[in-house]
Short mmCIF file of C-alpha atoms in Angstrom, two decimals:
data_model
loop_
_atom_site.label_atom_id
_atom_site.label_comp_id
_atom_site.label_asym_id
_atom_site.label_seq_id
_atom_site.Cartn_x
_atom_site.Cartn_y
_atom_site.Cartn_z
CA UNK A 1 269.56 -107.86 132.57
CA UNK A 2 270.15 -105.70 136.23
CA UNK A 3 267.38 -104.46 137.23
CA UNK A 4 264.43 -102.39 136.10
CA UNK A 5 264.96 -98.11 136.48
CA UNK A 6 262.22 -97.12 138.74
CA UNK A 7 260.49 -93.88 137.94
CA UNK A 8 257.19 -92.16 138.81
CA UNK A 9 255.35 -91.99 135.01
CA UNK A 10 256.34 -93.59 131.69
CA UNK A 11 255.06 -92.05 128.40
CA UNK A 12 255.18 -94.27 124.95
CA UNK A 13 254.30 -91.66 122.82
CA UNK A 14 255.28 -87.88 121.71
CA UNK A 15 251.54 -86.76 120.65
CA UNK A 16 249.20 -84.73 121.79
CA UNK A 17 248.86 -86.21 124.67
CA UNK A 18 251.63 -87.54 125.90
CA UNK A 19 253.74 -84.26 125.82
CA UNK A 20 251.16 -81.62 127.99
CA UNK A 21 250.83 -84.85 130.05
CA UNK A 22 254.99 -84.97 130.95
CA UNK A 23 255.73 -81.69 131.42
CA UNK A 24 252.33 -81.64 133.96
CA UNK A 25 253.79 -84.56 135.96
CA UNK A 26 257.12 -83.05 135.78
CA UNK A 27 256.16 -79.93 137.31
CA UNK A 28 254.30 -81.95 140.10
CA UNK A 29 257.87 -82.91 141.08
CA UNK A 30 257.10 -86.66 139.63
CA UNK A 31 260.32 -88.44 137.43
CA UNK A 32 258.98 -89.09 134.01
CA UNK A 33 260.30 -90.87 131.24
CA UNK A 34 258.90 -90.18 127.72
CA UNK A 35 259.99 -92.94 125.01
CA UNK A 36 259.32 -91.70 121.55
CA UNK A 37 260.13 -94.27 118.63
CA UNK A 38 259.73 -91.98 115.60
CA UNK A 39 259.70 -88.37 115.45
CA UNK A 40 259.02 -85.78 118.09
CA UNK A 41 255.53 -84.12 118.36
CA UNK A 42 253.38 -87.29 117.32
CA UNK A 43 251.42 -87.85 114.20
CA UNK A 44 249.63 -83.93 114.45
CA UNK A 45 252.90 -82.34 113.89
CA UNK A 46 254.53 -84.64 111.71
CA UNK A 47 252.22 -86.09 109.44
CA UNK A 48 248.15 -84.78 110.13
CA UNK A 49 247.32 -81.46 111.21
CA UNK A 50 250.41 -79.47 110.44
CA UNK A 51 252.11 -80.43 106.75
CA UNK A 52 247.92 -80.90 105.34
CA UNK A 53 247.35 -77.52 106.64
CA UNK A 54 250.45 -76.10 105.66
CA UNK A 55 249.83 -77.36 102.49
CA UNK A 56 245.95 -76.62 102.11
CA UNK A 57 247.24 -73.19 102.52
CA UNK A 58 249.33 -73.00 99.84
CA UNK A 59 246.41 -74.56 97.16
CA UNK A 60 243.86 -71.72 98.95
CA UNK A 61 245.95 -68.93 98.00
CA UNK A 62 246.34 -70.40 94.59
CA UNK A 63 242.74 -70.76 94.08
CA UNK A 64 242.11 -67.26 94.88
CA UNK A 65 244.27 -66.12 91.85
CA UNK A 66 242.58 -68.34 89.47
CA UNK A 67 239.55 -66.56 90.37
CA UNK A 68 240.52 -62.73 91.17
CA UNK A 69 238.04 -62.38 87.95
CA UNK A 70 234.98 -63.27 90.52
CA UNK A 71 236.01 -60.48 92.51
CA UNK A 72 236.97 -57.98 89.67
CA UNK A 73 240.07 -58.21 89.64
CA UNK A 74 241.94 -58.74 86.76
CA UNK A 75 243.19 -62.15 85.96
CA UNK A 76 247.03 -61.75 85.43
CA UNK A 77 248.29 -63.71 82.38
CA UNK A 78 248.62 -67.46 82.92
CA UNK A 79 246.78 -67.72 86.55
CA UNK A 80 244.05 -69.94 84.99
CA UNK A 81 246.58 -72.58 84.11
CA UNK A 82 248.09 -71.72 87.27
CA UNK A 83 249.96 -75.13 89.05
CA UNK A 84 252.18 -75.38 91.85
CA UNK A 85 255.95 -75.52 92.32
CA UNK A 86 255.40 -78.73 94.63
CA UNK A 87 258.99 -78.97 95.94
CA UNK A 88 258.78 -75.25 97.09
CA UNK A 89 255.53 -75.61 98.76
CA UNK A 90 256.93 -79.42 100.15
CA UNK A 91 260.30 -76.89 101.81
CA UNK A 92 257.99 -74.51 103.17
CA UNK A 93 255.44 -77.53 105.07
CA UNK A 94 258.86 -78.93 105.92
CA UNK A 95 260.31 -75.74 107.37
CA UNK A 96 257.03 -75.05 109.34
CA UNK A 97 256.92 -78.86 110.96
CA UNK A 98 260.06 -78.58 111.62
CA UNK A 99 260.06 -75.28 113.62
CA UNK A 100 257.06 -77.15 115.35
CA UNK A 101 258.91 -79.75 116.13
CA UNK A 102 261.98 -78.44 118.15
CA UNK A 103 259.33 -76.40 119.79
CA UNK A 104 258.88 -79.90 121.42
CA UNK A 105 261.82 -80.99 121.80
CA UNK A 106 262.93 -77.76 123.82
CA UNK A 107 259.77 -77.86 125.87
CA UNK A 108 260.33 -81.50 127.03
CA UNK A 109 263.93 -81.12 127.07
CA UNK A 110 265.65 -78.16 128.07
CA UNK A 111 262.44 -76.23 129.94
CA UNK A 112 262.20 -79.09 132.11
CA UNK A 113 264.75 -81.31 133.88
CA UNK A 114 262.68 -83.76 135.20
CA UNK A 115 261.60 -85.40 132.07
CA UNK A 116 263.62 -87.66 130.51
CA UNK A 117 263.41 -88.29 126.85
CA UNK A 118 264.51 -91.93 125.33
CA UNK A 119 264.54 -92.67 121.38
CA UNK A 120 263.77 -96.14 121.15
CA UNK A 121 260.97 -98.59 120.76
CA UNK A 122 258.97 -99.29 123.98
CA UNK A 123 257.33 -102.68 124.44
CA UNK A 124 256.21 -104.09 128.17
CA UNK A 125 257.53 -106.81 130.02
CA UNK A 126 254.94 -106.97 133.06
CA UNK A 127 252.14 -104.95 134.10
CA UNK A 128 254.41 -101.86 135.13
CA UNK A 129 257.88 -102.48 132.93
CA UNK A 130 258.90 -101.48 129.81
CA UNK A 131 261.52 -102.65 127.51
CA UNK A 132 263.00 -99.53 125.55
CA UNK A 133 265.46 -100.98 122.50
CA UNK A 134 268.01 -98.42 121.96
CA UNK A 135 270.86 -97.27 120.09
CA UNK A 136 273.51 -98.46 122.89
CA UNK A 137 270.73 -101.44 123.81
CA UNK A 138 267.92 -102.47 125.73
CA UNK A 139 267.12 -100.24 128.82
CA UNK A 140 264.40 -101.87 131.08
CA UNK A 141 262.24 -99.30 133.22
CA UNK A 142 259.58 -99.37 135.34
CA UNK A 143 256.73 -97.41 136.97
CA UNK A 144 253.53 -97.27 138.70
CA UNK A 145 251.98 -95.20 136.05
CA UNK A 146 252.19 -96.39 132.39
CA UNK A 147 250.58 -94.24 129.37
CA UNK A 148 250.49 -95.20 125.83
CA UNK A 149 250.10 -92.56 123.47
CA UNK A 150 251.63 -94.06 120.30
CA UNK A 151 248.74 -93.17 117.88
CA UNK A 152 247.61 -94.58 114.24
CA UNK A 153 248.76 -94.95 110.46
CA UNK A 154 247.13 -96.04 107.73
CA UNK A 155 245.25 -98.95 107.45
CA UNK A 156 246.65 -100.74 104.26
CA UNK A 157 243.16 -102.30 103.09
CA UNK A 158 243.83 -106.55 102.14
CA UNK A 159 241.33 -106.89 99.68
CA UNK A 160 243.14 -104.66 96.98
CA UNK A 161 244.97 -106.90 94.42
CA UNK A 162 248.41 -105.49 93.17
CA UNK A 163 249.25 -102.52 95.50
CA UNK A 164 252.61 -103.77 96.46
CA UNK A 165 254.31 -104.19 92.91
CA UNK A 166 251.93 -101.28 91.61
CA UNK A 167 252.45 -98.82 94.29
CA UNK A 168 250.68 -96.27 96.33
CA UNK A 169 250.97 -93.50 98.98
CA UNK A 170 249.93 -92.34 102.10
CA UNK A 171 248.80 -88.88 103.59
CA UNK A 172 252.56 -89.11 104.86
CA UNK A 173 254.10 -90.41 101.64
CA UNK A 174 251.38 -87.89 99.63
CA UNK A 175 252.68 -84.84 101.27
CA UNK A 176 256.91 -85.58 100.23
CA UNK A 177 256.23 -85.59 96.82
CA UNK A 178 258.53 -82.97 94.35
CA UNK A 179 256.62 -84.10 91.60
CA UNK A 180 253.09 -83.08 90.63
CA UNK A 181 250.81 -85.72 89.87
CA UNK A 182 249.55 -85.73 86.29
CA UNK A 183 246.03 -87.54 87.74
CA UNK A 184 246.00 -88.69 91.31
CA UNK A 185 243.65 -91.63 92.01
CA UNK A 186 242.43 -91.41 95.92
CA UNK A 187 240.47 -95.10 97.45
CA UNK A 188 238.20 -93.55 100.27
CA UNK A 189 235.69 -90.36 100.38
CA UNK A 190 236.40 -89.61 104.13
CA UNK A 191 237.67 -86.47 105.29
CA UNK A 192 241.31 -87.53 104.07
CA UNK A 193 240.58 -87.93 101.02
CA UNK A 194 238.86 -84.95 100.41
CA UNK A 195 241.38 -82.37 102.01
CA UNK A 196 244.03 -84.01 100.01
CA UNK A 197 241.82 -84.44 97.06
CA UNK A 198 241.30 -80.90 96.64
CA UNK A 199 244.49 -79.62 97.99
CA UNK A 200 246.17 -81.98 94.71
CA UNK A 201 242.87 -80.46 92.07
CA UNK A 202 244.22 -76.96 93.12
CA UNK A 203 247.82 -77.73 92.89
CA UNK A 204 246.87 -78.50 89.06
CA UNK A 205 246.51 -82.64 88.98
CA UNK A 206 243.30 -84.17 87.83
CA UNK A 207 241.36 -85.94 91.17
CA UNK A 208 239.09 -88.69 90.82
CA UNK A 209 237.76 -90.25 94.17
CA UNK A 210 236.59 -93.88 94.98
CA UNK A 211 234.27 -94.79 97.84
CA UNK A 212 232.55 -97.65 98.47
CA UNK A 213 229.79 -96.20 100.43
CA UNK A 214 226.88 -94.35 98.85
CA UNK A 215 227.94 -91.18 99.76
CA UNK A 216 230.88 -89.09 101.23
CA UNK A 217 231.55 -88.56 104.63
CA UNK A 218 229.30 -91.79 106.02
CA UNK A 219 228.60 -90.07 109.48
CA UNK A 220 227.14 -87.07 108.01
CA UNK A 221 223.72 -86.34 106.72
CA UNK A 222 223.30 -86.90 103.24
CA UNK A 223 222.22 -83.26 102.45
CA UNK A 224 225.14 -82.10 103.96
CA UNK A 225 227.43 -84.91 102.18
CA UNK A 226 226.18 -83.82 99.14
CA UNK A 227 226.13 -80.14 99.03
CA UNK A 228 230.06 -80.85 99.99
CA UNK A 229 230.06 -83.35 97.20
CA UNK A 230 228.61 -80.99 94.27
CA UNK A 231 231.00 -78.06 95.57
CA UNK A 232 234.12 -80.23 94.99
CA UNK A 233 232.48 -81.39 91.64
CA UNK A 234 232.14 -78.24 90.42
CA UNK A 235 236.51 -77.34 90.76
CA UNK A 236 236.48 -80.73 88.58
CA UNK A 237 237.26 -83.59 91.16
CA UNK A 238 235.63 -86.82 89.67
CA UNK A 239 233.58 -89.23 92.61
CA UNK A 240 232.62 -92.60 91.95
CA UNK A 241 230.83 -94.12 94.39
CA UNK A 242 229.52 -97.10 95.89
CA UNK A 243 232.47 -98.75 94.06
CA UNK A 244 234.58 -101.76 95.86
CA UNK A 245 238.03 -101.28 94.26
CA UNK A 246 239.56 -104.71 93.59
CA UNK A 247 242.88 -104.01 91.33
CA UNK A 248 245.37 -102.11 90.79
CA UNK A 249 247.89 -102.31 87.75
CA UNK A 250 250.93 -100.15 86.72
CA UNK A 251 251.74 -99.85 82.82
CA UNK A 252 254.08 -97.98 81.13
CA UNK A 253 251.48 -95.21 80.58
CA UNK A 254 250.35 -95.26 84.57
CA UNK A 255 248.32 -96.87 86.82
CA UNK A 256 245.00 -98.69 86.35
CA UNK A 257 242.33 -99.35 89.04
CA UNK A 258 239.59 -101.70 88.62
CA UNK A 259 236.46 -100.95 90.97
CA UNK A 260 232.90 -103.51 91.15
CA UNK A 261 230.14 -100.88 91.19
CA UNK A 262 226.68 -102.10 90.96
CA UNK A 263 226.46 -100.91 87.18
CA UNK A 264 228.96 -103.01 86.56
CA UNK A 265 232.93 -102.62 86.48
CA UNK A 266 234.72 -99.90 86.48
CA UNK A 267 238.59 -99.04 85.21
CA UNK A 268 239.94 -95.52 86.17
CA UNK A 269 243.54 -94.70 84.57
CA UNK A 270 245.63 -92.19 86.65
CA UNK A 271 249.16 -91.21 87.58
CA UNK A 272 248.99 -91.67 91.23
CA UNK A 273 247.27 -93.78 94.00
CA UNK A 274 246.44 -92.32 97.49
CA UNK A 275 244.91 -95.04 100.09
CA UNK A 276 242.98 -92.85 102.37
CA UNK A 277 241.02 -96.65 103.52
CA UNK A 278 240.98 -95.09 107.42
CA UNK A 279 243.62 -96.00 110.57
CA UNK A 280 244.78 -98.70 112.22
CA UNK A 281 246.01 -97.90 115.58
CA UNK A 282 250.24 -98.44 116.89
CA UNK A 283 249.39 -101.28 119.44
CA UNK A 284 250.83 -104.65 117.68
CA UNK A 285 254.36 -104.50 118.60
CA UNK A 286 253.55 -102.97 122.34
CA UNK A 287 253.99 -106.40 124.13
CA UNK A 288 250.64 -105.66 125.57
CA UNK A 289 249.94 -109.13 126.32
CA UNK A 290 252.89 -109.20 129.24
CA UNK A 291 251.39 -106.45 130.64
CA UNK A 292 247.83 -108.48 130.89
CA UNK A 293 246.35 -106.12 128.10
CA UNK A 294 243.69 -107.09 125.73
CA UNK A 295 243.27 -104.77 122.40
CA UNK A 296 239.46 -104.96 120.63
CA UNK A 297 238.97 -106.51 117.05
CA UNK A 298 240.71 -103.58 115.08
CA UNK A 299 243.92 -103.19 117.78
CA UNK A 300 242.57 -100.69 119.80
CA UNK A 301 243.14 -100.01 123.42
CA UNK A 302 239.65 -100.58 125.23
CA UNK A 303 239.24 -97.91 128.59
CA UNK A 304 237.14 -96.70 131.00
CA UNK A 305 236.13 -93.63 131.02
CA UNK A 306 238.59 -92.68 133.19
CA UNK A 307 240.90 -93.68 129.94
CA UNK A 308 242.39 -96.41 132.11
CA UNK A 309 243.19 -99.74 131.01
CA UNK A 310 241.78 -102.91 132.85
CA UNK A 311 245.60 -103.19 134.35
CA UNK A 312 245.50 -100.40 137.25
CA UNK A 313 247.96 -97.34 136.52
CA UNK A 314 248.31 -98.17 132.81
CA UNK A 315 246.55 -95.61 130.13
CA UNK A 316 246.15 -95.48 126.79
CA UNK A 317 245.44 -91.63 125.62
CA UNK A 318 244.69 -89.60 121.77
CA UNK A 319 244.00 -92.44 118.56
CA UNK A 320 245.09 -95.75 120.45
CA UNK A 321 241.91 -96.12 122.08
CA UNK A 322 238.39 -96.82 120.79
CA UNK A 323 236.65 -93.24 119.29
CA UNK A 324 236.74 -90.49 117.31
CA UNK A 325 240.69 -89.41 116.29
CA UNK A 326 241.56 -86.41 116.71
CA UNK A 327 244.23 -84.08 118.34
CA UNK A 328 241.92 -81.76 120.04
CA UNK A 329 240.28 -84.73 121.65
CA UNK A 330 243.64 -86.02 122.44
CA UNK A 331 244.76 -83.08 124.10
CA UNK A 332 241.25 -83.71 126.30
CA UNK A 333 242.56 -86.88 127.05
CA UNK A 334 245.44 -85.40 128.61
CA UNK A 335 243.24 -82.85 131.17
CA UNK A 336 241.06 -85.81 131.94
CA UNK A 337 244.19 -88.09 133.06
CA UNK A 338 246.01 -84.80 134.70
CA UNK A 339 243.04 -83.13 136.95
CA UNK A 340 242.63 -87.07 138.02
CA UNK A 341 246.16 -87.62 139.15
CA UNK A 342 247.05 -84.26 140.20
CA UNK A 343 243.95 -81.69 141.08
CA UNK A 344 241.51 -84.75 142.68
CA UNK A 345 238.89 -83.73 140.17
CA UNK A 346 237.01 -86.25 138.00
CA UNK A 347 235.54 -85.76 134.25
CA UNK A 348 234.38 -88.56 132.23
CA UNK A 349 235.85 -89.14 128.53
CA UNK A 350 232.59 -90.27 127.67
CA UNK A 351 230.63 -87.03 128.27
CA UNK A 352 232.18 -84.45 126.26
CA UNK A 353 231.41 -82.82 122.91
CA UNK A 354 232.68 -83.95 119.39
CA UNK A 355 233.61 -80.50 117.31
CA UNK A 356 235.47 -81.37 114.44
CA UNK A 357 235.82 -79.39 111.09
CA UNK A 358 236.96 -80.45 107.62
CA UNK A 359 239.20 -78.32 105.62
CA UNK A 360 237.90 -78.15 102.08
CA UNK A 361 236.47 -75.29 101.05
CA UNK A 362 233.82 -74.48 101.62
CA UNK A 363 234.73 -75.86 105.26
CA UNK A 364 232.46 -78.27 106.84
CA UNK A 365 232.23 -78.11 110.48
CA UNK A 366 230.23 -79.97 112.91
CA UNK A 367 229.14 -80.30 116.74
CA UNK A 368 226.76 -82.10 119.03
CA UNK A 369 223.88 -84.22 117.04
CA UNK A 370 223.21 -84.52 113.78
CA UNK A 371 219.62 -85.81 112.36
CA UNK A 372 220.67 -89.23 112.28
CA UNK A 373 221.99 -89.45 115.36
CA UNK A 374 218.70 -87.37 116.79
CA UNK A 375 216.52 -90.11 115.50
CA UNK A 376 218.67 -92.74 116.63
CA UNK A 377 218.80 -91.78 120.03
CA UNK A 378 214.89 -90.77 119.88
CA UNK A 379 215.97 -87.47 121.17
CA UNK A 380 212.88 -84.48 120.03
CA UNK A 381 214.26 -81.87 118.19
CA UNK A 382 213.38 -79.15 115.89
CA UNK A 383 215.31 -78.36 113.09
CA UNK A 384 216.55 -74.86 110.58
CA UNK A 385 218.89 -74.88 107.61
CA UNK A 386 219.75 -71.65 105.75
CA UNK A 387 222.13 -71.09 102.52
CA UNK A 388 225.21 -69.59 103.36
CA UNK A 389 224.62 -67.46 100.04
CA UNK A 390 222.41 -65.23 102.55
CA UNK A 391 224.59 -63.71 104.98
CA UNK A 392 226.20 -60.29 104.19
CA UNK A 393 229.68 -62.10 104.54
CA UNK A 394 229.26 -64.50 101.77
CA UNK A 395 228.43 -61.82 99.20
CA UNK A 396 231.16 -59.73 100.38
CA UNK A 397 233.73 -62.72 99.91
CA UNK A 398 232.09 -64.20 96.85
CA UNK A 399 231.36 -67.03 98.53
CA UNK A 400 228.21 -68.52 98.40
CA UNK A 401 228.68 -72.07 98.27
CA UNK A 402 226.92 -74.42 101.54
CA UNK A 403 224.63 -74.21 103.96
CA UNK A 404 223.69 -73.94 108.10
CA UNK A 405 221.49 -76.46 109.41
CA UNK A 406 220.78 -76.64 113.77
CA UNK A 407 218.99 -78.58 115.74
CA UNK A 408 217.45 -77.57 118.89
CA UNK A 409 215.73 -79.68 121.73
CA UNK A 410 212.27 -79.06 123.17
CA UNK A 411 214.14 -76.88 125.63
CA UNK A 412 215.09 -74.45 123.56
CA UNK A 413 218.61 -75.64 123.97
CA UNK A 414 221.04 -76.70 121.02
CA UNK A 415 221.53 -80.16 120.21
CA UNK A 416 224.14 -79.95 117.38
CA UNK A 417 224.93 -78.08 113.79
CA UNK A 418 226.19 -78.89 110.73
CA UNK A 419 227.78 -75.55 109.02
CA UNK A 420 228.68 -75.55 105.44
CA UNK A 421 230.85 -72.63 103.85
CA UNK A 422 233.14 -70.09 104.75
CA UNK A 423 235.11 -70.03 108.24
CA UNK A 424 232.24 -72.61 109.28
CA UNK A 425 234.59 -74.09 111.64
CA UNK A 426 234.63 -70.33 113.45
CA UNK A 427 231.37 -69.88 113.56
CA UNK A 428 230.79 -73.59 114.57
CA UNK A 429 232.85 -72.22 117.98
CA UNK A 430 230.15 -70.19 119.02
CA UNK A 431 227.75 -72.58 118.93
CA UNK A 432 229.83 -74.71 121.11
CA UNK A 433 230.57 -72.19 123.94
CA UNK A 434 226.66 -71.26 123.73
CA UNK A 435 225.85 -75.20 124.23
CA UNK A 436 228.42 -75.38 127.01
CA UNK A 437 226.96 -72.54 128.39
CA UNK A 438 223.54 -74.01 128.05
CA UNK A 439 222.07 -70.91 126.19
CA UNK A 440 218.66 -71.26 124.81
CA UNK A 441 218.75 -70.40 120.68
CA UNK A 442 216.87 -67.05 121.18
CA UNK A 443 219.50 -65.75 122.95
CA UNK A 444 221.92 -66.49 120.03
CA UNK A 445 219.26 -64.45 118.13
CA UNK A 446 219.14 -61.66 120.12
CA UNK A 447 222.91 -61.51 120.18
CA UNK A 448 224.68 -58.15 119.00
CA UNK A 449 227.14 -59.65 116.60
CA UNK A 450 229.86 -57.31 114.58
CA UNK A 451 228.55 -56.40 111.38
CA UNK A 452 229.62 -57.96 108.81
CA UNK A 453 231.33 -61.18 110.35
CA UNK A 454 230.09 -64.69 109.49
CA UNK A 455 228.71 -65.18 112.68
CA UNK A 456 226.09 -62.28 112.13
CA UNK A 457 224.04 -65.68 110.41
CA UNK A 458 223.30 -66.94 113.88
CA UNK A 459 220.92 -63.83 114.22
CA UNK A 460 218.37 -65.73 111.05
CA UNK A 461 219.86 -69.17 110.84
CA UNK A 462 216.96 -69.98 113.71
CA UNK A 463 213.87 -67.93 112.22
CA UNK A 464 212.33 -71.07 110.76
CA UNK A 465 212.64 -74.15 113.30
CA UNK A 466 210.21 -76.84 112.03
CA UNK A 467 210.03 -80.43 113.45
CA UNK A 468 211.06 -83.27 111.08
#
């Protein structure tokens, strides 16, 4: 092999990282080389953020015509039987990604010249060299600044008897199908599973849910788990939890899955079977051990919090490295690593908020501590909850469902919220700008919000701070 094409920056990886982070270095006047393996526009675009929230979409506006009647309107003939035309609503996700996706493409390729964009799998052969396998062969490169970016799937859990000769699907595989699923099965009560488990009960399948743990969402408090857990309930999606599913079996009638539960065994019949068992990060066929890399117990990239590897020059950025996954904290990733390399300035990865937001309905949307995490750390704090069904907003909408809980310090500062209902993940903005601006919560009080928004709660949600 001749030898290695020298550049300034290679990428593995078109996510949310990876692509800000090229056409950045680009602009700097540095060569970069961006291998992607798959599809343009990493796992946000393809296969997360994008197609669910296409598709979430599509089962809200659904759900609103099944029940005009709450609103007075008149329920036209055959909305409450109401299902979806799945390969229509499959076309339009598919349009909308892929609109998304030459976005990308253009960006990184014709808007800027000095980025150069391989299709091939990456894998290192030293510290600073990379083996790309493509089409027309193996291209070997190399560089003084290396960045992985190559993201997650789904982890395929071992202990599940039967799933290869019985079959199952993904988020990814989920979201192709023309079909609609008679009674889709879903293993695992995270925030997958309940986007898509709705999403599929609103489409017009029957949704039962298995988690092992004893409730939903395991890092959230178990009020708020369950006031989530009751609202889904009442559309008619089935939960069974603290169940270990063992077995599956397919039949001529459907599938069969066979979960331990401490009452005793358990056999749910459905159509479908979603694994939504977590991620399991792209790092096994990186040939990180030529490059002097070491990956933790579950394959993922340890950094510091400078998001460098313990090989200098060599990153990993977004869901390959140990935390929480998600794109907006992978698009962080990216400013950390480009204010470093190109503006001098310095911010630590491991000092930044968490705001995340789920998209059932009502939303559930969440920043800074909750009261676990409070008491963990021993951190004093004070604490208010309010029903949603209070604020003007909710009666307006007709929707009532959830609650606002916040936690403040003993200087008057916010620690964290959990916000449960309508446009949650909104109003859970404020709160974030107000605890990066450090405001104390009686200025939030004394705020003159727009009457009638949802925010307009933030005015009461505080009136009764109690300690625990």
């Amino acid at each position: 092999m001749s030898a290695p094409t020298s550049c300034d920056a290679i990428i593995i990886g078109s996510g949310q990282a990876g692509n800000p982070l090229a056409v950045a270095l680009a602009g700097a006047g540095r060569r970069v080389v961006l291998i992607e393996e798959n599809l343009l526009g990493g796992s946000c675009i393809n296969y997360g953020c994008t197609p669910t929230k296409t598709l979430l979409a599509t089962a809200e506006r659904m759900h609103h015509i099944r029940t005009a009647a709450e609103v007075a309107a008149p329920l036209l003939p055959g909305a409450g039987t109401l299902t979806v035309d799945l390969a229509t609503a499959i076309a339009r996700k598919t349009q909308v990604l892929e609109a998304l996706r030459e976005g990308v493409r253009s960006n990184l390729i014709d808007e800027n010249p000095g980025i150069t964009v391989l299709a091939g799998h990456a894998a290192f052969t030293g510290p600073h060299t990379v083996a790309v396998a493509l089409a027309e062969g193996t291209r070997e490169l190399s560089a003084p600044l290396i960045f992985i970016n190559t993201g997650t799937r789904t982890a395929i859990p071992d202990n599940i008897e039967g799933l290869t000769d019985s079959g199952y699907h993904t988020s990814t595989t989920l979201m192709e199908l023309q079909d609609l699923p008679e009674h889709l099965l879903i293993v695992g009560g995270g925030y997958i599973g309940l986007e898509l488990g709705q999403m599929f009960r609103r489409f017009g399948s029957k949704v039962s849910i298995v988690e092992n743990g004893p409730a939903l969402l395991e890092h959230e408090d178990a009020d708020v788990s369950g006031a989530l857990q009751s609202a889904l309930e009442a559309e008619g999606i089935r939960f069974v939890l603290g169940a270990q599913a063992r077995r599956v079996s397919r039949s001529a009638t459907g599938l069969t899955l066979t979960a331990h539960t401490a009452q005793g065994t358990r056999h749910l019949r459905g159509s479908h079977l979603l694994l939504a068992t977590g991620r399991r990060p792209n790092t096994d066929r990186l040939g990180l051990g030529y490059a002097g890399i070491q990956t933790d117990e579950q394959g993922y990239i340890p950094v510091d919090s400078n998001l460098q590897t313990k090989v200098r020059g060599v990153y990993a950025l977004g869901d390959v490295h140990p935390g929480p996954q998600f794109t907006h904290l992978a698009y962080d990733d990216y400013r950390i690593v480009r204010d470093a390399l190109l503006h001098g300035k310095r911010r630590s990865a491991r000092q930044r908020p968490l705001p995340y937001c789920v998209f059932t309905e009502p939303q559930l949307a969440r920043i800074g501590l909750n009261e676990a995490q409070a008491r963990e750390k021993k951190v004093p704090y004070r604490v208010a909850s309010m029903p949603v069904s209070v604020i003007g907003r909710a009666r307006h909408t007709s929707q009532p469902a959830g609650f606002w809980k916040v936690l403040v310090g003993d200087d008057d500062q916010l620690l964290g919220a959990a916000l449960l209902g309508g446009q949650a993940g909104e109003v859970m903005s404020v709160l974030q700008v107000a605890m990066t601006g450090r405001l104390r919560y009686q200025q939030l009080q004394e705020i003159i919000f727009a009457h009638p928004i949802w925010a307009e709660g933030l005015n009461n949600v505080f009136r009764d701070l109690r300690r625990p």
